[in-house]
Amino acid sequence: MGTDDPPPRSSRWRSPLGGALNVTRAFAPPSLPWLPGHRGTDLAARPGQRVHAAGAGVVRYADRLAGRWVVSIVHLDGLRTTYLPVRPMVRLGQAVSTATVIGVVESHPAHCRATCLHWGLISPERYLDPLLLIGQGRVRLLPHWNLVTDPLGRGSEGP
């Protein structure tokens, strides 16, 4: 998969909460990797609501991190999904499928005003909108320019 390719979409992916999704905060990646941004999608949820794995894979992390419960799953195609604040019902190294309940949503007021599930998607190269997995994400195409820079540092369009 190239760096500009969206993740593959197929029936092997599902919403972690099931049913219609209510996005309370959209994916808003930073312009540069080290800048602040929102590297996932927040979905309205209820405390105690069950969370399913979005796709088959292996649990990479299931513990507290920075005061929140986090579950992370590595998928066969190199993608990684993250879920927080989710109290795990799975363990490190466990194989999961879309039928697997990986945990339950916990209230964490420092993240969302109302209880939510923060769902993340990471490719080997960058963060992606997890809604792309289920055909609901927004794909933005950027123009591609070939810039030639002169010795004085001024850019000009080139072939």
Coordinates of C-alpha atoms in Angstrom, one line a residue:
M1 CA 0.0 0.0 0.0
G2 CA 1.4 3.4 -1.0
T3 CA 1.5 6.4 1.3
D4 CA -1.4 8.1 -0.5
D5 CA -3.6 5.0 -0.8
P6 CA -6.6 4.7 1.5
P7 CA -6.8 1.5 3.5
P8 CA -8.7 -1.4 1.8
R9 CA -12.4 -1.4 2.4
S10 CA -14.3 -4.7 2.5
S11 CA -16.8 -6.6 4.6
R12 CA -13.9 -7.6 6.8
W13 CA -14.2 -4.2 8.6
R14 CA -17.0 -3.1 10.9
S15 CA -17.9 -0.2 13.1
P16 CA -16.5 -0.8 16.6
L17 CA -19.8 0.3 18.2
G18 CA -22.2 -1.1 15.6
G19 CA -25.3 0.6 14.2
A20 CA -25.4 4.2 13.1
L21 CA -22.4 6.2 14.1
N22 CA -22.7 9.7 15.7
V23 CA -19.4 11.5 15.0
T24 CA -18.8 14.0 17.8
R25 CA -15.3 15.1 16.6
A26 CA -13.9 14.4 13.2
F27 CA -10.5 13.3 12.1
A28 CA -8.3 16.4 11.8
P29 CA -4.6 15.4 11.4
P30 CA -1.9 18.0 11.8
S31 CA -0.1 19.5 8.8
L32 CA 3.2 18.1 10.2
P33 CA 3.6 14.9 12.2
W34 CA 4.8 16.7 15.4
L35 CA 2.1 19.4 15.5
P36 CA -1.1 19.0 17.5
G37 CA -4.2 17.6 15.8
H38 CA -7.0 15.1 16.3
R39 CA -5.5 11.8 15.1
G40 CA -8.7 9.8 15.2
T41 CA -12.5 10.1 15.2
D42 CA -14.7 10.5 18.3
L43 CA -17.9 8.5 18.3
A44 CA -20.8 9.2 20.8
A45 CA -21.0 6.3 23.2
R46 CA -22.4 5.3 26.6
P47 CA -20.4 4.3 29.6
G48 CA -20.2 0.5 29.6
Q49 CA -21.1 0.2 25.9
R50 CA -19.4 -2.8 24.3
V51 CA -16.6 -2.2 21.7
H52 CA -15.8 -4.7 19.0
A53 CA -12.6 -5.1 17.0
A54 CA -13.0 -3.2 13.7
G55 CA -11.2 -6.0 12.0
A56 CA -9.3 -9.3 12.6
G57 CA -5.9 -9.0 14.1
V58 CA -3.8 -9.4 17.3
V59 CA -4.0 -7.3 20.4
R60 CA -0.9 -5.1 20.6
Y61 CA -1.8 -3.2 23.8
A62 CA -4.5 -3.5 26.4
D63 CA -3.7 -1.5 29.5
R64 CA -3.7 2.0 31.0
L65 CA -1.7 4.7 29.2
A66 CA -1.5 8.3 30.4
G67 CA -4.4 7.7 32.8
R68 CA -6.8 6.1 30.2
W69 CA -7.6 2.6 29.3
V70 CA -6.4 1.8 25.7
V71 CA -6.7 -1.1 23.4
S72 CA -4.6 -1.3 20.2
I73 CA -4.9 -4.0 17.5
V74 CA -2.5 -4.9 14.7
H75 CA -4.2 -6.1 11.5
L76 CA -2.7 -8.5 8.9
D77 CA -2.3 -5.7 6.3
G78 CA 0.0 -3.6 8.6
L79 CA -2.8 -1.3 9.8
R80 CA -3.3 -0.6 13.5
T81 CA -6.5 0.4 15.2
T82 CA -6.8 2.1 18.6
Y83 CA -9.7 2.5 21.0
L84 CA -9.9 4.7 24.1
P85 CA -11.0 5.0 26.8
V86 CA -11.9 1.3 26.6
R87 CA -11.5 -1.0 29.6
P88 CA -10.0 -4.1 28.0
M89 CA -11.7 -7.5 28.0
V90 CA -8.8 -8.9 25.9
R91 CA -5.1 -9.5 26.6
L92 CA -1.8 -8.8 24.9
G93 CA -1.2 -11.2 22.0
Q94 CA -4.8 -12.4 21.8
A95 CA -6.2 -13.0 18.3
V96 CA -9.5 -11.1 17.7
S97 CA -12.1 -10.9 15.0
T98 CA -14.9 -8.5 14.3
A99 CA -17.1 -10.6 16.5
T100 CA -14.7 -10.1 19.5
V101 CA -15.8 -7.7 22.2
I102 CA -12.5 -6.0 23.1
G103 CA -13.8 -4.0 26.0
V104 CA -16.3 -1.4 27.3
V105 CA -16.3 2.3 27.0
E106 CA -15.4 4.3 30.1
S107 CA -16.3 7.9 30.8
H108 CA -13.2 10.1 30.6
P109 CA -14.2 13.8 30.9
A110 CA -10.7 15.0 30.0
H111 CA -11.1 13.8 26.4
C112 CA -14.8 14.4 25.5
R113 CA -17.5 16.5 27.1
A114 CA -19.9 13.6 26.8
T115 CA -18.8 10.0 26.8
C116 CA -17.2 9.0 23.5
L117 CA -15.0 6.4 21.9
H118 CA -11.9 7.7 20.3
W119 CA -11.2 5.4 17.4
G120 CA -7.8 5.7 15.6
L121 CA -6.3 4.2 12.5
I122 CA -2.5 4.1 11.9
S123 CA -0.8 2.9 8.8
P124 CA 3.0 2.2 8.8
E125 CA 3.5 5.8 7.4
R126 CA 0.8 8.0 9.0
Y127 CA -2.5 8.4 10.8
L128 CA -5.6 7.9 8.7
D129 CA -9.4 8.5 9.3
P130 CA -10.8 5.2 10.7
L131 CA -14.1 5.9 9.0
L132 CA -12.4 5.0 5.7
L133 CA -12.4 1.4 6.8
I134 CA -16.2 1.3 6.8
G135 CA -16.7 3.6 3.7
Q136 CA -17.7 6.7 5.7
G137 CA -14.4 8.7 5.7
R138 CA -13.5 11.7 3.6
V139 CA -10.8 11.3 1.0
R140 CA -9.0 14.5 0.1
L141 CA -6.8 14.6 -2.9
L142 CA -4.1 17.3 -3.0
P143 CA -2.6 18.7 -6.2
H144 CA 0.8 17.4 -7.1
W145 CA 3.3 20.1 -8.3
N146 CA 6.8 19.6 -9.4
L147 CA 8.7 22.5 -8.0
V148 CA 12.1 23.5 -9.3
T149 CA 14.0 25.7 -6.8
D150 CA 16.7 28.2 -8.0
P151 CA 19.9 28.8 -6.1
L152 CA 18.3 31.8 -4.4
G153 CA 15.6 29.6 -2.9
R154 CA 12.8 30.9 -5.0
G155 CA 10.4 28.2 -6.3
S156 CA 9.1 28.0 -9.8
E157 CA 6.8 25.5 -11.5
G158 CA 8.8 23.0 -13.5
P159 CA 7.9 20.1 -15.8

